Short mmCIF file of C-alpha atoms in Angstrom, two decimals:
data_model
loop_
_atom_site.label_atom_id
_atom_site.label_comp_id
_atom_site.label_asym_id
_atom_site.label_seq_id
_atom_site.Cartn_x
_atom_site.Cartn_y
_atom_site.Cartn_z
CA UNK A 11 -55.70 -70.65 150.59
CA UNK A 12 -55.43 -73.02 153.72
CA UNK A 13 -51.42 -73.29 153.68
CA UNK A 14 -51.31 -76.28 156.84
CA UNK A 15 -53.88 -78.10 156.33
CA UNK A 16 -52.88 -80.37 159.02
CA UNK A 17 -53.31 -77.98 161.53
CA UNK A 18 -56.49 -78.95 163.95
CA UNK A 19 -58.34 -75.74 161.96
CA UNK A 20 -57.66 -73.74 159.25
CA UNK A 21 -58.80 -69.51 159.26
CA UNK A 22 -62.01 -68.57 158.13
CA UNK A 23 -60.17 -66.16 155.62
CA UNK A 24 -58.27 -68.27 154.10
CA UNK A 25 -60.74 -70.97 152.60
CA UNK A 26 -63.31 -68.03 152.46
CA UNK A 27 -60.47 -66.61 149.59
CA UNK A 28 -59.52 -70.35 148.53
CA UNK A 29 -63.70 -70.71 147.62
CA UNK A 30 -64.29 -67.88 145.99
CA UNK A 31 -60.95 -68.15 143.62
CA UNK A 32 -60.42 -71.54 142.69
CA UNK A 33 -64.35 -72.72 142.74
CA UNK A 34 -67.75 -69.69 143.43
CA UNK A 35 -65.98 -67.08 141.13
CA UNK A 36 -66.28 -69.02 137.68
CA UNK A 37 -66.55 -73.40 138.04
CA UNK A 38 -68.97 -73.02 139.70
CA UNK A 39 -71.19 -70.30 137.71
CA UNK A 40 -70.05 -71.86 134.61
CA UNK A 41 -71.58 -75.25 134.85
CA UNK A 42 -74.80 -74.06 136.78
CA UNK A 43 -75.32 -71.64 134.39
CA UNK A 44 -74.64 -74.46 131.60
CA UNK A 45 -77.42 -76.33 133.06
CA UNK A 46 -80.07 -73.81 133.63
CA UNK A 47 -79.80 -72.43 130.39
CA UNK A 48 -80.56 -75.57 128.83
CA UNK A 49 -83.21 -76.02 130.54
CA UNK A 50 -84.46 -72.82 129.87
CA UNK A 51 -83.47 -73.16 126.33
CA UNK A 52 -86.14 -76.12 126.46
CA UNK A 53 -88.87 -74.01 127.54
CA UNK A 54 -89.45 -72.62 124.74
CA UNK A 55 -87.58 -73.03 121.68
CA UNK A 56 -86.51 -76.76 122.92
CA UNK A 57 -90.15 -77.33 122.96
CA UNK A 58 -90.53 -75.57 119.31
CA UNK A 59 -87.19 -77.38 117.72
CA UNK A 60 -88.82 -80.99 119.00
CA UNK A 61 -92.43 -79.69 117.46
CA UNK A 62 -94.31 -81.19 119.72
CA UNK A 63 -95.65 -77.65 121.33
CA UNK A 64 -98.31 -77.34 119.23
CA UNK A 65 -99.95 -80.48 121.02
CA UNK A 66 -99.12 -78.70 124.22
CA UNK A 67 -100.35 -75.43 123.61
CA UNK A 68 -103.99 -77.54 122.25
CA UNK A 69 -104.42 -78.23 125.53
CA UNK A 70 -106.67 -76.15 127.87
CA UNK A 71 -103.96 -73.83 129.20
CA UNK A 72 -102.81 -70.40 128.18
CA UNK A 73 -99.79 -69.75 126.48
CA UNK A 74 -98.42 -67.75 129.15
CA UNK A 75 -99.68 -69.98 131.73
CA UNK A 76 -98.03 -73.15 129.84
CA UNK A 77 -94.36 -70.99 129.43
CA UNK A 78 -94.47 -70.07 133.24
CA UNK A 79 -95.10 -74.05 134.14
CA UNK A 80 -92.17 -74.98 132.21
CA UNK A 81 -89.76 -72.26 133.31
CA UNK A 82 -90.65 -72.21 137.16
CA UNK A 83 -89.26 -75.43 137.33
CA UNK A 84 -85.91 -73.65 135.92
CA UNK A 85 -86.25 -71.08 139.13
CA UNK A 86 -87.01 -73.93 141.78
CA UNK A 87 -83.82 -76.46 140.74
CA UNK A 88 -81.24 -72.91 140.64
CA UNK A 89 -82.42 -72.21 143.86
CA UNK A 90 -81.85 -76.09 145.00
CA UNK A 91 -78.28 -76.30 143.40
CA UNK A 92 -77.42 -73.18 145.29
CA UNK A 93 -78.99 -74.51 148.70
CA UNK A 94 -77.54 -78.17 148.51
CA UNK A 95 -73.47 -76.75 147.20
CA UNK A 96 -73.54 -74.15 149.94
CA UNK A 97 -74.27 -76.68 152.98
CA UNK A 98 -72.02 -79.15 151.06
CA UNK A 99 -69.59 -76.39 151.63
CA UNK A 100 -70.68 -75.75 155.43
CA UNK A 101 -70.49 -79.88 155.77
CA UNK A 102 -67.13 -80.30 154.74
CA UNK A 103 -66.24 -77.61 156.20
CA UNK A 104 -67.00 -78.88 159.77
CA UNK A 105 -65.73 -82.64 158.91
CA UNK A 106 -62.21 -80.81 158.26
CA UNK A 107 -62.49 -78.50 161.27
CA UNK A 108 -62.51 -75.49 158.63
CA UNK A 109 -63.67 -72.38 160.39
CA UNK A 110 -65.93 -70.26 157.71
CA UNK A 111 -68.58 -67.37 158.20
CA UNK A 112 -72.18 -69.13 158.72
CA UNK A 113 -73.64 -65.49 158.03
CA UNK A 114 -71.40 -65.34 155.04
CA UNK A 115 -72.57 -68.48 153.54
CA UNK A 116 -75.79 -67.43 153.94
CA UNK A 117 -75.62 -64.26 152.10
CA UNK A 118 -73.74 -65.69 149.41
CA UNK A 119 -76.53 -68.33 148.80
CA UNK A 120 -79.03 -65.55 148.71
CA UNK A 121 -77.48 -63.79 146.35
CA UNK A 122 -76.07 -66.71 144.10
CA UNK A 123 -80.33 -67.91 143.95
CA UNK A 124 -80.73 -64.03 142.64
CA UNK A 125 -78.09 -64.34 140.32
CA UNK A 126 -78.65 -67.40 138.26
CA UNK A 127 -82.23 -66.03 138.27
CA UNK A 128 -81.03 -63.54 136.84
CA UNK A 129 -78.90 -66.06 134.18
CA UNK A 130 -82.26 -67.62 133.85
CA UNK A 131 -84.31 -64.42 132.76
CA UNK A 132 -82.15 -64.13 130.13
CA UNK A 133 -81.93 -67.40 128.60
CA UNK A 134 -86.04 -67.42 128.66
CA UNK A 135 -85.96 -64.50 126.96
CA UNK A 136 -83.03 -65.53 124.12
CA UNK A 137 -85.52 -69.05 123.70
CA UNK A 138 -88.46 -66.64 123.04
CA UNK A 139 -86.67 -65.45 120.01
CA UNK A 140 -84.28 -68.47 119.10
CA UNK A 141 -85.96 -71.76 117.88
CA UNK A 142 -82.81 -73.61 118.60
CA UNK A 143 -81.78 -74.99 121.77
CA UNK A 144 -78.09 -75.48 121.51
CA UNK A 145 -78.08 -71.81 120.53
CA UNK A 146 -80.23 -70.41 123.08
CA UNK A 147 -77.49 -72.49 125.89
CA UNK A 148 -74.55 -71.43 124.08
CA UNK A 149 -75.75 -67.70 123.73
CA UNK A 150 -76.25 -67.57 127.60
CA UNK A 151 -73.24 -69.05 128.32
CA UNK A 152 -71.48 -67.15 126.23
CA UNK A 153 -72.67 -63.70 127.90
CA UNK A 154 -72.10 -65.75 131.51
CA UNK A 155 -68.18 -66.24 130.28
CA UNK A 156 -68.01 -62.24 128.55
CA UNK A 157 -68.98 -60.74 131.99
CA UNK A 158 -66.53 -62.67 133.60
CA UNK A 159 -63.61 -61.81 131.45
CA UNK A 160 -64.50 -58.25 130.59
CA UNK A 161 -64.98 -57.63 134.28
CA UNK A 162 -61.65 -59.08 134.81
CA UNK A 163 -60.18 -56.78 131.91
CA UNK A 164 -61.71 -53.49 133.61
CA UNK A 165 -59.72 -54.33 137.00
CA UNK A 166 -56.52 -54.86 134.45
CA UNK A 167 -57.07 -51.82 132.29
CA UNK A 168 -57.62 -48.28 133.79
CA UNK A 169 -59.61 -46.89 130.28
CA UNK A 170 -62.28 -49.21 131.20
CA UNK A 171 -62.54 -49.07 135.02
CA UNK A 172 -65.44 -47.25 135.19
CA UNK A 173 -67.57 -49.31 132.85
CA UNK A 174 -67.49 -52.24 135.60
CA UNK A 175 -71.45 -51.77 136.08
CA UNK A 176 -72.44 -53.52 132.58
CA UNK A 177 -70.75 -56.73 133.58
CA UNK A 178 -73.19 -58.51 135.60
CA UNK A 179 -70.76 -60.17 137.49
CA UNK A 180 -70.09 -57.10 139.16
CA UNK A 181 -73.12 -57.62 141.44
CA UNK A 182 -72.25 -61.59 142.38
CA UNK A 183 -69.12 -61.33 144.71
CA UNK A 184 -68.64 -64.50 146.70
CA UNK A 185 -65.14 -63.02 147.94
CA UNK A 186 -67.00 -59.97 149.98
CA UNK A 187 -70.17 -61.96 150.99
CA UNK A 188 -68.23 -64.56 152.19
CA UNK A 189 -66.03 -62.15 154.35
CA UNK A 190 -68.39 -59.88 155.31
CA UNK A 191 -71.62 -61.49 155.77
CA UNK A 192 -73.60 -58.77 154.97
CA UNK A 193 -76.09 -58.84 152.20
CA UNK A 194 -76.14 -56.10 149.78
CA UNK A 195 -79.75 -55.57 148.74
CA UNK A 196 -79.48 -52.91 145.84
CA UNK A 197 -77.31 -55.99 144.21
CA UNK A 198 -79.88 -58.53 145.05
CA UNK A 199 -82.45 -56.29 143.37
CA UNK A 200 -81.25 -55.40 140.50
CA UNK A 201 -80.76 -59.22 139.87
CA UNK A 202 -84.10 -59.37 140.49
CA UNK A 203 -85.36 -56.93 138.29
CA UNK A 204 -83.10 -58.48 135.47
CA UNK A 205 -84.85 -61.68 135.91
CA UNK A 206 -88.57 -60.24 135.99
CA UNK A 207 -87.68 -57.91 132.82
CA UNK A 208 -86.18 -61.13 130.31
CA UNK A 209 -89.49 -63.16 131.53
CA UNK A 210 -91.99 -60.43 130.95
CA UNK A 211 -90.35 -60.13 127.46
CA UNK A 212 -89.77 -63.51 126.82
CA UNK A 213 -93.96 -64.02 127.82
CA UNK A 214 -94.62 -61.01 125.59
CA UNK A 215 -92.64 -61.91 122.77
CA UNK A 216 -93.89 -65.93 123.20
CA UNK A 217 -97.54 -64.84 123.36
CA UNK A 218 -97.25 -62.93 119.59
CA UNK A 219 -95.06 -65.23 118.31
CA UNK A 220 -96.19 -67.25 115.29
CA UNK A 221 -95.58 -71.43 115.83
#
């Protein structure tokens, strides 16, 4: 962290370390994802558990069609958390005379936005197959929380080193995007393809499902 704060500015490493420990590591993936997988929750099974998606889906509109409307808004408000708490960050940064990587911030924006899309694919798909809401946004947060410890445990515990790569926190590192800058595309798509995979299933599973 920043150890003299009332110097006139602080080291780009140091509050680039002091973010991504004591807030972009777990606060703040914790309470996004707490919120987007509510709202994913309510695309379908919140929709189901009120019973009022039976008048929706008597509408004009395809099933799949109707399930993409309510879970795009999902995708566009991640992406607009992400945006608005990284030039927050730039902001007070500047007020406080805080150096910090502009290319970092960047790339860790870009791949936060892949990331809770990521979150978001699978809560969609959990609220294809749940018909609860509270347990399709505990179940999600839940797995959010699990990666983050057992990804913690495998840089603890030398048996289980090597089985880093089914935590998906391993591909959201705010500590090295920050630092570096540089944006590490295989990461980015295999967030990506995460995403696309739970809302082709959750569309597939939501289009045979019986209401």
């Amino acid at each position: 962290t920043c150890r003299d704060w009332s110097s006139d500015v602080c080291s780009s490493d140091q509050i680039e370390v002091f973010l991504s420990t004591e807030y972009l590591s777990a606060f703040f993936v914790i309470i996004i994802s707490f919120y987007l997988s509510a709202s994913a929750a309510s695309a379908i099974a919140g929709n189901i558990e009120k019973k009022n998606i039976d008048f929706d889906l008597s509408q004009p509109i395809s099933r799949t069609a109707y399930a993409l409307s309510q879970i795009s808004v999902t995708y566009f408000y991640s992406a607009l958390l992400v945006i608005g708490n990284t030039l927050l960050i730039w902001l007070l940064c500047h007020a406080y005379k805080v150096e910090i990587n502009n290319s970092g911030l960047i790339a860790f924006a870009i791949t936060a936005i892949a990331f809770f899309w990521a979150i978001i694919g699978i809560s969609f798909f959990l609220s294809s197959i749940l018909k609860n809401k509270l347990a399709v946004t505990l179940a999600t947060v839940a797995f959010t929380l699990a990666s983050y410890v057992f990804l913690s445990l495998t840089n603890i515990i030398d048996k289980i080193k090597d089985l880093k790569f089914l935590s998906i926190y391993q591909l959201y590192t705010p500590d090295k995007l920050l630092g570096s800058g540089e944006i590490i595309w295989k990461d980015i798509t295999i967030l990506l393809f995460i995403s696309a995979v739970g809302l082709l299933a959750a569309l597939e599973i939501f289009n045979k499902k019986d209401l």
